JSON list of C-alpha atoms in Angstrom, two decimals:
[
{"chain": "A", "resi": 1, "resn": "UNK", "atom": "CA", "xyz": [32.52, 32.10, 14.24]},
{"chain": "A", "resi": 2, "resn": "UNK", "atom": "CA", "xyz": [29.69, 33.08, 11.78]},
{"chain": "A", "resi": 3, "resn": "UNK", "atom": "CA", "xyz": [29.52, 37.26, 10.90]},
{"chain": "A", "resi": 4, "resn": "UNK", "atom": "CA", "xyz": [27.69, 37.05, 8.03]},
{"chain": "A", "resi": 5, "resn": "UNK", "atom": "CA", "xyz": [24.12, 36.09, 8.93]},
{"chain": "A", "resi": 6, "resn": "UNK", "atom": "CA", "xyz": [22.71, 35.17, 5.36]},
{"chain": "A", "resi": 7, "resn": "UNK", "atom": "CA", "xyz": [26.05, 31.81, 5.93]},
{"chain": "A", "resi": 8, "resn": "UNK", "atom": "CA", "xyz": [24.37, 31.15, 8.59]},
{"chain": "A", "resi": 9, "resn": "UNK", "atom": "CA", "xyz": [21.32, 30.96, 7.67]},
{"chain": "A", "resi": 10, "resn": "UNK", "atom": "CA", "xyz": [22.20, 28.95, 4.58]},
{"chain": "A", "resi": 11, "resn": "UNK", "atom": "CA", "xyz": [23.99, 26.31, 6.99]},
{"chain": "A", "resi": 12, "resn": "UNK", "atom": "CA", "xyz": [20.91, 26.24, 8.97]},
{"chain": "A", "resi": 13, "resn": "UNK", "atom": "CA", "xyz": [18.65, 25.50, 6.51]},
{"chain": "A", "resi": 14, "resn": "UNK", "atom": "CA", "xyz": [21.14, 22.95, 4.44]},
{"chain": "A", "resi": 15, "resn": "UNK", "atom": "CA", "xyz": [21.53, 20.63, 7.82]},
{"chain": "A", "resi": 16, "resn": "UNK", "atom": "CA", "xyz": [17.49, 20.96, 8.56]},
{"chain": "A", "resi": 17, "resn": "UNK", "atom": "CA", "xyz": [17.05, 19.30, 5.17]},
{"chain": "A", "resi": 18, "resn": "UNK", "atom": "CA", "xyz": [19.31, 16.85, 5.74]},
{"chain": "A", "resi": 19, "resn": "UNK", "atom": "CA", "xyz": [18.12, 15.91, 8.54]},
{"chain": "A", "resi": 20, "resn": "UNK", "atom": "CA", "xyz": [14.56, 15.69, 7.50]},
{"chain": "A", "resi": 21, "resn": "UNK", "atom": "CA", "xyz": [15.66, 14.08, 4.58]},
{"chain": "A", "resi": 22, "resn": "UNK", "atom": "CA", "xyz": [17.27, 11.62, 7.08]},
{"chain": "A", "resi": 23, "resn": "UNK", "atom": "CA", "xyz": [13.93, 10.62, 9.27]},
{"chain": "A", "resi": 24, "resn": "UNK", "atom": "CA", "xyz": [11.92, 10.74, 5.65]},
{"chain": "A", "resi": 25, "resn": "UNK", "atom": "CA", "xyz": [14.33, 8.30, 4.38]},
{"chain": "A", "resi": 26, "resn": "UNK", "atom": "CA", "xyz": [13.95, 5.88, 7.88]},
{"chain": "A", "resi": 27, "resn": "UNK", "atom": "CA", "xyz": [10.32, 5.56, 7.80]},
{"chain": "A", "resi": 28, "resn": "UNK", "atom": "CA", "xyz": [10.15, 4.64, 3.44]},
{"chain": "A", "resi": 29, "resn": "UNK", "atom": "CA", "xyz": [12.30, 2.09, 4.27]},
{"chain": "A", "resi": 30, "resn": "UNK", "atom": "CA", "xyz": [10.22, 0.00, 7.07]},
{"chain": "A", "resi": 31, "resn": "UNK", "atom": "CA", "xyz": [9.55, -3.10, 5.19]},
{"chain": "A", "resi": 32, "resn": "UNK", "atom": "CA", "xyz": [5.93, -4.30, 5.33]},
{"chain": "A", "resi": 33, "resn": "UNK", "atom": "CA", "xyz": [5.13, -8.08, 5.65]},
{"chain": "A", "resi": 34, "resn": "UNK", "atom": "CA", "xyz": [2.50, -10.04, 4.10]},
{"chain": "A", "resi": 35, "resn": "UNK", "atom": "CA", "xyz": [1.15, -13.88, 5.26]},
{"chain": "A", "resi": 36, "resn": "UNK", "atom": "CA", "xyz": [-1.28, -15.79, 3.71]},
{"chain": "A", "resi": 37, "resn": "UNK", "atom": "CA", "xyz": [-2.11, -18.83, 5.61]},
{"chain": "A", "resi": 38, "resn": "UNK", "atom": "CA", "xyz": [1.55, -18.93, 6.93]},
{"chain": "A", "resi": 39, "resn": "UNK", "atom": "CA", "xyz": [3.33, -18.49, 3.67]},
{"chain": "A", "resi": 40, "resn": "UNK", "atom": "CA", "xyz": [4.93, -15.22, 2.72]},
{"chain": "A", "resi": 41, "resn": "UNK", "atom": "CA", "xyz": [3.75, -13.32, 0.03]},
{"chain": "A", "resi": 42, "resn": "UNK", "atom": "CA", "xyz": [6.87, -11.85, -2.35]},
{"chain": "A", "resi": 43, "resn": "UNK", "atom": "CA", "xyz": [6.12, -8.67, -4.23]},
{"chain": "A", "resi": 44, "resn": "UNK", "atom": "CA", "xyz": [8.06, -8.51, -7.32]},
{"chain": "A", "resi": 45, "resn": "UNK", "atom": "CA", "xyz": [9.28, -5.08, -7.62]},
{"chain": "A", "resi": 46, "resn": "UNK", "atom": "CA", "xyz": [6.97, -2.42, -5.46]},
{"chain": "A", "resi": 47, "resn": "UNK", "atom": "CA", "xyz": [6.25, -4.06, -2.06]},
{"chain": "A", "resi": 48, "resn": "UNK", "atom": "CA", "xyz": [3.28, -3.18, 0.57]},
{"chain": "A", "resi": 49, "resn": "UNK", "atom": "CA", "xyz": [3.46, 0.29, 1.33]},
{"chain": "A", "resi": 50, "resn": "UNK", "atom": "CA", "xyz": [1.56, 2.28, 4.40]},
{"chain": "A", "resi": 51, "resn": "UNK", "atom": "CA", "xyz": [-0.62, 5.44, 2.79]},
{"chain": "A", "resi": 52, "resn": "UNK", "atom": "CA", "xyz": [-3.16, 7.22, 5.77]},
{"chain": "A", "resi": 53, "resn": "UNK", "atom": "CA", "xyz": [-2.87, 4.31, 8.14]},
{"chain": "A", "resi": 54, "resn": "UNK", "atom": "CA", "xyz": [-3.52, 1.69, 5.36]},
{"chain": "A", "resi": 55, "resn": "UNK", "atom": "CA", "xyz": [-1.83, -0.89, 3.52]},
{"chain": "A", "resi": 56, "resn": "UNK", "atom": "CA", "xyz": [-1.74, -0.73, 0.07]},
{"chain": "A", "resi": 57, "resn": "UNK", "atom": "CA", "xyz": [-0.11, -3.84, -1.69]},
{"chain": "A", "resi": 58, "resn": "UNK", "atom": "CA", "xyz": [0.17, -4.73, -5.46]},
{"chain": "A", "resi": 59, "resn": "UNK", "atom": "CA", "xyz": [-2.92, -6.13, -6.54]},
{"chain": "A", "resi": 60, "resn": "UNK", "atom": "CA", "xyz": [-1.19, -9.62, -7.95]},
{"chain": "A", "resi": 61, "resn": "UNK", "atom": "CA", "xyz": [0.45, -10.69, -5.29]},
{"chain": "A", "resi": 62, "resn": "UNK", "atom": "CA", "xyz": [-2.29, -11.26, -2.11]},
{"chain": "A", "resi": 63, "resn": "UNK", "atom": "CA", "xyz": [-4.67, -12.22, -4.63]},
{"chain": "A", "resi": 64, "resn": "UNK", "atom": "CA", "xyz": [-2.86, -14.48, -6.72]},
{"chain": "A", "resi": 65, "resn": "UNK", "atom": "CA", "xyz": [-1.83, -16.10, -3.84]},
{"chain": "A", "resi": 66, "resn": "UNK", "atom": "CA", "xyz": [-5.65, -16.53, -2.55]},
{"chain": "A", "resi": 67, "resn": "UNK", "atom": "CA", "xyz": [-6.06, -18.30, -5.36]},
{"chain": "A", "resi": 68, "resn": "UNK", "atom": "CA", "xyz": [-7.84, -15.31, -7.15]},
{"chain": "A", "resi": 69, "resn": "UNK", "atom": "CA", "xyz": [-7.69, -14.71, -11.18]},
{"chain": "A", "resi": 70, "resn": "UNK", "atom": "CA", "xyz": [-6.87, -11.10, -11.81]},
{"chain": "A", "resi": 71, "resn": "UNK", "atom": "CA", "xyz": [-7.20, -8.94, -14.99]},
{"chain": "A", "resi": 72, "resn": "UNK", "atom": "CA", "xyz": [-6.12, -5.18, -15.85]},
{"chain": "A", "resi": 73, "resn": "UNK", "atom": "CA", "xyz": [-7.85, -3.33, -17.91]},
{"chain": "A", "resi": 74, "resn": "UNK", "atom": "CA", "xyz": [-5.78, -0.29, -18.93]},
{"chain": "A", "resi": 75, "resn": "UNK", "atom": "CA", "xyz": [-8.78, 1.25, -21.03]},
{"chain": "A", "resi": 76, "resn": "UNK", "atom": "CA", "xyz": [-9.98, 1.91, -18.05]},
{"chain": "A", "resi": 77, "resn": "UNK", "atom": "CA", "xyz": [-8.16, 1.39, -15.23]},
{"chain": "A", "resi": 78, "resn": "UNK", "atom": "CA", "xyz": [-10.43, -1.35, -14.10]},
{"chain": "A", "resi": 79, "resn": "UNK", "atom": "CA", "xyz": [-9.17, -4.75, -11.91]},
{"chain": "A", "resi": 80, "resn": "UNK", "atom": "CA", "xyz": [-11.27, -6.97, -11.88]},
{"chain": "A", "resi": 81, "resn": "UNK", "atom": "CA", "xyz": [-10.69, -10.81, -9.48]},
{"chain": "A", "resi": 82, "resn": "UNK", "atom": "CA", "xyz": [-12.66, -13.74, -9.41]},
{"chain": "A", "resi": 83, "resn": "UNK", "atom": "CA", "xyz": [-12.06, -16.40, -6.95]},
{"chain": "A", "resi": 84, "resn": "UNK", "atom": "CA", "xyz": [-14.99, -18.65, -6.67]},
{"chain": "A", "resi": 85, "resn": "UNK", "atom": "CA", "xyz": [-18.78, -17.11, -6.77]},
{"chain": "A", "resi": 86, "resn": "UNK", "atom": "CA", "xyz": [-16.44, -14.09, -5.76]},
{"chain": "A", "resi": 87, "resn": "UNK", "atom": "CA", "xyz": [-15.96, -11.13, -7.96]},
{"chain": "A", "resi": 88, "resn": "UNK", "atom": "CA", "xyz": [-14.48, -7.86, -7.13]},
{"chain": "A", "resi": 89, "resn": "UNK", "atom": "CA", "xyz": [-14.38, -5.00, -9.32]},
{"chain": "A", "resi": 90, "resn": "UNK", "atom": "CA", "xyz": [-12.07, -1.34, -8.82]},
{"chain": "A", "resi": 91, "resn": "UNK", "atom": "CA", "xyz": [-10.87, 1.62, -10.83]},
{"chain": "A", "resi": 92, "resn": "UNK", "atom": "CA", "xyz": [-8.03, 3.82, -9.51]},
{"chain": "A", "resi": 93, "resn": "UNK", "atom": "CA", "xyz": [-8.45, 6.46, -7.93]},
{"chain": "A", "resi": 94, "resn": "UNK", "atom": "CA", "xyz": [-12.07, 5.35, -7.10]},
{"chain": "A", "resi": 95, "resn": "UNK", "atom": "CA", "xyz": [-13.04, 5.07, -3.53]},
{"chain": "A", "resi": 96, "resn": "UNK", "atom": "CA", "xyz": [-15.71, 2.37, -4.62]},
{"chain": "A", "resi": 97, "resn": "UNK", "atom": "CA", "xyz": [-15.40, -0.96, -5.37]},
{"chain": "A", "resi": 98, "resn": "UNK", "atom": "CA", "xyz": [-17.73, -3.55, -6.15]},
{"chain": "A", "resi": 99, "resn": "UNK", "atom": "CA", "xyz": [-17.80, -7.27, -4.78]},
{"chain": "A", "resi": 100, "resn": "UNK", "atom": "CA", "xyz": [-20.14, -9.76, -6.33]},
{"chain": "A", "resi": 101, "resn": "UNK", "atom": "CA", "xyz": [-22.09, -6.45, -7.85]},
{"chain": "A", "resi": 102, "resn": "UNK", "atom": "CA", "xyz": [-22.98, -5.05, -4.43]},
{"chain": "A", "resi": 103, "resn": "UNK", "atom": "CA", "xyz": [-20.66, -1.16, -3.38]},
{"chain": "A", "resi": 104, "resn": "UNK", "atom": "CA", "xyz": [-17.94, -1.27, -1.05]},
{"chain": "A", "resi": 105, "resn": "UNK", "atom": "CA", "xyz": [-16.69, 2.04, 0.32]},
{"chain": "A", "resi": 106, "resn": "UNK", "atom": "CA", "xyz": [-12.78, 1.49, 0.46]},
{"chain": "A", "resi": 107, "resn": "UNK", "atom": "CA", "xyz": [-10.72, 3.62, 2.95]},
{"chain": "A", "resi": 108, "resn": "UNK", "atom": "CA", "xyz": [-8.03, 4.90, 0.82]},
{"chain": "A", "resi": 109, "resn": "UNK", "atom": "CA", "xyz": [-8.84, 4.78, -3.08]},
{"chain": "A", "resi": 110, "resn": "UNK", "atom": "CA", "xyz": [-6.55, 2.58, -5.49]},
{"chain": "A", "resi": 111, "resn": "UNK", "atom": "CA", "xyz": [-3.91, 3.96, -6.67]},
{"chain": "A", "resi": 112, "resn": "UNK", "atom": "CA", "xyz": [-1.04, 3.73, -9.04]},
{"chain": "A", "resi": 113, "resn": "UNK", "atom": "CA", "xyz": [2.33, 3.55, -7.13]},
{"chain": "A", "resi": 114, "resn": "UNK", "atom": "CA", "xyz": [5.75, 2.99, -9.37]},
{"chain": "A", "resi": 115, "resn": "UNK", "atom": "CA", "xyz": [3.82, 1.68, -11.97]},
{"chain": "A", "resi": 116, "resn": "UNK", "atom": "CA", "xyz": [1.89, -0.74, -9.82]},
{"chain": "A", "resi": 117, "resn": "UNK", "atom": "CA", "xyz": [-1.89, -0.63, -9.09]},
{"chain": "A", "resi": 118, "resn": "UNK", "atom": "CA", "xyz": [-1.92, -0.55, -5.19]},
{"chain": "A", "resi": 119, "resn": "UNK", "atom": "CA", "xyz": [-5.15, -1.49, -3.03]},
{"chain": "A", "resi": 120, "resn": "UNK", "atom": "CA", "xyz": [-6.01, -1.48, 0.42]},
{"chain": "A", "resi": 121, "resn": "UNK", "atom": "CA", "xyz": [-5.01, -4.92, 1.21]},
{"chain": "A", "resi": 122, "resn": "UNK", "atom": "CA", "xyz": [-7.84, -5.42, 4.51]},
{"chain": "A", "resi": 123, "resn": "UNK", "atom": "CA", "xyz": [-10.30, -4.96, 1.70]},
{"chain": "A", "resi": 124, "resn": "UNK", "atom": "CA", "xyz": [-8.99, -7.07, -1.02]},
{"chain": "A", "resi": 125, "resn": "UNK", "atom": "CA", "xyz": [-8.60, -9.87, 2.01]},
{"chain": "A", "resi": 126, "resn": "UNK", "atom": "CA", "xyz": [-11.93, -9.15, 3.62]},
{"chain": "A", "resi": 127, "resn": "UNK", "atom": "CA", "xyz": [-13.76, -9.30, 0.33]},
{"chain": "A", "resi": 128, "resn": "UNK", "atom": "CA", "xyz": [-12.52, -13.05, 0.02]},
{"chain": "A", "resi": 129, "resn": "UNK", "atom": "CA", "xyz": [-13.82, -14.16, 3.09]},
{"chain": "A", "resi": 130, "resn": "UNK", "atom": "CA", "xyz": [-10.30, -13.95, 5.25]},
{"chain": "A", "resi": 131, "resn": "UNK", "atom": "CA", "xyz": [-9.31, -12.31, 8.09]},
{"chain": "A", "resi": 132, "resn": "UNK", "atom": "CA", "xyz": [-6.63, -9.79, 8.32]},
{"chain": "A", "resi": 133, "resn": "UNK", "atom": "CA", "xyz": [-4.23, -8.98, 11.49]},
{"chain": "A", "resi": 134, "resn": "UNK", "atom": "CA", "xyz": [-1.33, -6.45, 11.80]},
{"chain": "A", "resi": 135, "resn": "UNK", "atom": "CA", "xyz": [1.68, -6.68, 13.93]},
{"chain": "A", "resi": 136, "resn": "UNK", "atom": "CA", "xyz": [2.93, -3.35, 14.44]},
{"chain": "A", "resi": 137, "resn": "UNK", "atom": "CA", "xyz": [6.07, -4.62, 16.32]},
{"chain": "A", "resi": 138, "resn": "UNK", "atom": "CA", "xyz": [6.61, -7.02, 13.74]},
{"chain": "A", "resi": 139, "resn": "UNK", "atom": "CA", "xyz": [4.95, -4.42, 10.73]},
{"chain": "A", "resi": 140, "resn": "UNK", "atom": "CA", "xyz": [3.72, -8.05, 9.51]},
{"chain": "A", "resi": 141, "resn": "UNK", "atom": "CA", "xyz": [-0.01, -8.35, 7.70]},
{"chain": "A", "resi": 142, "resn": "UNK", "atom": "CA", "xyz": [-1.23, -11.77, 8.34]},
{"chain": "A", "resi": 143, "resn": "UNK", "atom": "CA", "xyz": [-4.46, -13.19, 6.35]},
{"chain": "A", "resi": 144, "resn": "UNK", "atom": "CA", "xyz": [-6.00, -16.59, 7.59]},
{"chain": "A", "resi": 145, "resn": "UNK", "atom": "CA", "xyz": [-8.80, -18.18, 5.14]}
]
Protein backbone atom coordinates (compact mmCIF):
# COMPACT_ATOMS: atom_id res chain seq x y z
CA UNK A 1 0.00 0.00 0.00
CA UNK A 2 2.82 2.36 1.22
CA UNK A 3 6.33 2.28 -1.21
CA UNK A 4 7.68 5.24 -0.19
CA UNK A 5 8.94 4.83 3.37
CA UNK A 6 9.58 8.61 4.34
CA UNK A 7 4.84 8.59 3.72
CA UNK A 8 4.96 6.27 5.95
CA UNK A 9 6.77 7.41 8.31
CA UNK A 10 5.10 10.81 8.18
CA UNK A 11 1.61 8.95 8.72
CA UNK A 12 3.12 7.26 11.60
CA UNK A 13 4.25 9.96 13.35
CA UNK A 14 1.04 12.39 12.45
CA UNK A 15 -1.49 9.61 14.11
CA UNK A 16 1.10 9.09 17.28
CA UNK A 17 0.54 12.80 17.93
CA UNK A 18 -2.83 12.65 17.66
CA UNK A 19 -3.25 10.22 19.67
CA UNK A 20 -1.14 11.52 22.44
CA UNK A 21 -2.65 14.66 21.93
CA UNK A 22 -5.90 12.67 22.53
CA UNK A 23 -4.99 11.00 26.19
CA UNK A 24 -3.17 14.63 27.03
CA UNK A 25 -6.36 16.25 26.26
CA UNK A 26 -8.53 13.44 28.64
CA UNK A 27 -6.59 13.83 31.68
CA UNK A 28 -6.59 18.29 31.52
CA UNK A 29 -10.01 17.91 31.43
CA UNK A 30 -10.80 15.81 34.82
CA UNK A 31 -12.56 18.39 36.77
CA UNK A 32 -11.35 18.78 40.37
CA UNK A 33 -13.88 19.39 43.24
CA UNK A 34 -13.62 21.52 46.17
CA UNK A 35 -15.99 21.36 49.67
CA UNK A 36 -15.81 23.47 52.40
CA UNK A 37 -17.97 22.37 55.18
CA UNK A 38 -20.43 20.86 52.57
CA UNK A 39 -20.70 23.81 50.28
CA UNK A 40 -18.96 23.87 46.95
CA UNK A 41 -16.37 26.13 46.28
CA UNK A 42 -16.76 27.89 42.50
CA UNK A 43 -13.54 29.04 40.90
CA UNK A 44 -14.15 31.88 38.69
CA UNK A 45 -12.14 31.30 35.68
CA UNK A 46 -8.97 28.76 36.41
CA UNK A 47 -10.31 25.88 38.57
CA UNK A 48 -8.19 23.33 40.93
CA UNK A 49 -5.69 21.79 38.93
CA UNK A 50 -3.42 18.49 39.89
CA UNK A 51 0.61 19.48 39.50
CA UNK A 52 3.12 16.35 41.07
CA UNK A 53 0.31 14.70 42.96
CA UNK A 54 -0.96 18.04 44.45
CA UNK A 55 -3.74 20.30 44.24
CA UNK A 56 -3.19 23.61 43.42
CA UNK A 57 -6.36 25.91 43.57
CA UNK A 58 -6.69 29.75 43.14
CA UNK A 59 -5.77 31.33 46.20
CA UNK A 60 -9.37 33.38 46.56
CA UNK A 61 -11.57 30.93 46.38
CA UNK A 62 -10.82 28.15 49.49
CA UNK A 63 -9.78 30.98 51.45
CA UNK A 64 -12.35 33.41 50.92
CA UNK A 65 -14.65 30.91 51.58
CA UNK A 66 -12.87 30.01 55.11
CA UNK A 67 -13.63 33.18 55.92
CA UNK A 68 -9.95 34.36 55.27
CA UNK A 69 -8.99 38.12 54.04
CA UNK A 70 -6.56 37.86 51.19
CA UNK A 71 -4.22 40.48 49.61
CA UNK A 72 -1.79 40.38 46.42
CA UNK A 73 1.00 42.08 46.34
CA UNK A 74 2.29 42.23 42.75
CA UNK A 75 5.60 44.13 43.85
CA UNK A 76 6.42 41.17 44.99
CA UNK A 77 4.52 38.42 44.38
CA UNK A 78 3.57 38.10 47.98
CA UNK A 79 -0.17 36.67 49.35
CA UNK A 80 -0.66 37.28 52.30
CA UNK A 81 -4.37 35.79 54.51
CA UNK A 82 -5.49 36.52 57.77
CA UNK A 83 -8.29 34.70 59.30
CA UNK A 84 -8.34 35.15 62.97
CA UNK A 85 -4.83 35.15 65.08
CA UNK A 86 -4.02 33.32 61.68
CA UNK A 87 -1.66 34.75 59.17
CA UNK A 88 -0.09 33.09 56.28
CA UNK A 89 2.40 34.57 54.13
CA UNK A 90 3.81 33.08 50.30
CA UNK A 91 5.71 34.28 47.25
CA UNK A 92 5.54 32.30 43.98
CA UNK A 93 7.65 30.19 43.10
CA UNK A 94 8.83 29.89 46.77
CA UNK A 95 8.69 26.56 48.39
CA UNK A 96 8.33 28.42 51.86
CA UNK A 97 5.63 29.88 53.38
CA UNK A 98 5.10 31.38 56.58
CA UNK A 99 2.03 30.91 59.03
CA UNK A 100 1.70 33.15 62.02
CA UNK A 101 5.69 33.99 61.39
CA UNK A 102 6.84 30.42 61.94
CA UNK A 103 8.35 28.35 58.07
CA UNK A 104 6.31 25.92 56.41
CA UNK A 105 7.96 23.76 53.78
CA UNK A 106 5.15 23.47 51.00
CA UNK A 107 5.24 20.43 48.62
CA UNK A 108 4.93 22.02 45.33
CA UNK A 109 5.87 25.89 45.30
CA UNK A 110 3.10 28.58 44.28
CA UNK A 111 2.77 29.23 41.16
CA UNK A 112 1.19 31.38 38.56
CA UNK A 113 -1.25 29.34 36.35
CA UNK A 114 -3.42 31.41 33.52
CA UNK A 115 -2.93 34.37 35.31
CA UNK A 116 -3.97 32.96 38.64
CA UNK A 117 -1.72 32.49 41.73
CA UNK A 118 -2.18 28.68 42.46
CA UNK A 119 -1.29 27.03 45.98
CA UNK A 120 -1.25 23.73 47.32
CA UNK A 121 -4.67 23.68 48.65
CA UNK A 122 -3.82 20.78 51.81
CA UNK A 123 -1.59 23.57 52.98
CA UNK A 124 -3.65 26.61 52.62
CA UNK A 125 -6.51 24.27 54.50
CA UNK A 126 -4.17 22.77 57.04
CA UNK A 127 -2.72 26.13 57.95
CA UNK A 128 -6.38 27.20 59.07
CA UNK A 129 -6.89 24.56 61.33
CA UNK A 130 -9.16 22.18 58.82
CA UNK A 131 -8.87 18.97 57.64
CA UNK A 132 -8.53 17.99 54.09
CA UNK A 133 -9.79 14.56 52.32
CA UNK A 134 -9.58 13.49 48.62
CA UNK A 135 -11.87 11.26 46.77
CA UNK A 136 -10.09 9.93 43.96
CA UNK A 137 -13.24 8.17 42.55
CA UNK A 138 -15.09 11.18 43.00
CA UNK A 139 -11.61 13.63 42.26
CA UNK A 140 -13.56 15.73 45.08
CA UNK A 141 -11.29 17.81 47.88
CA UNK A 142 -13.34 18.05 50.94
CA UNK A 143 -12.23 20.53 53.94
CA UNK A 144 -14.15 20.20 57.36
CA UNK A 145 -13.37 23.14 60.04
Amino acid sequence: MFTDRRALRALLMALMTVLALAGGASVRAQQIYVTVNGDPVAFSGTGPVQIHGSVLVPVRGVLEKLGAEVHWEGATQTVTATLGAVSIQLHLGDRMASVSGRAVTLNVPAQSYHGHTMVPLRFLSEALGAQVRWDDASRTVTIQT
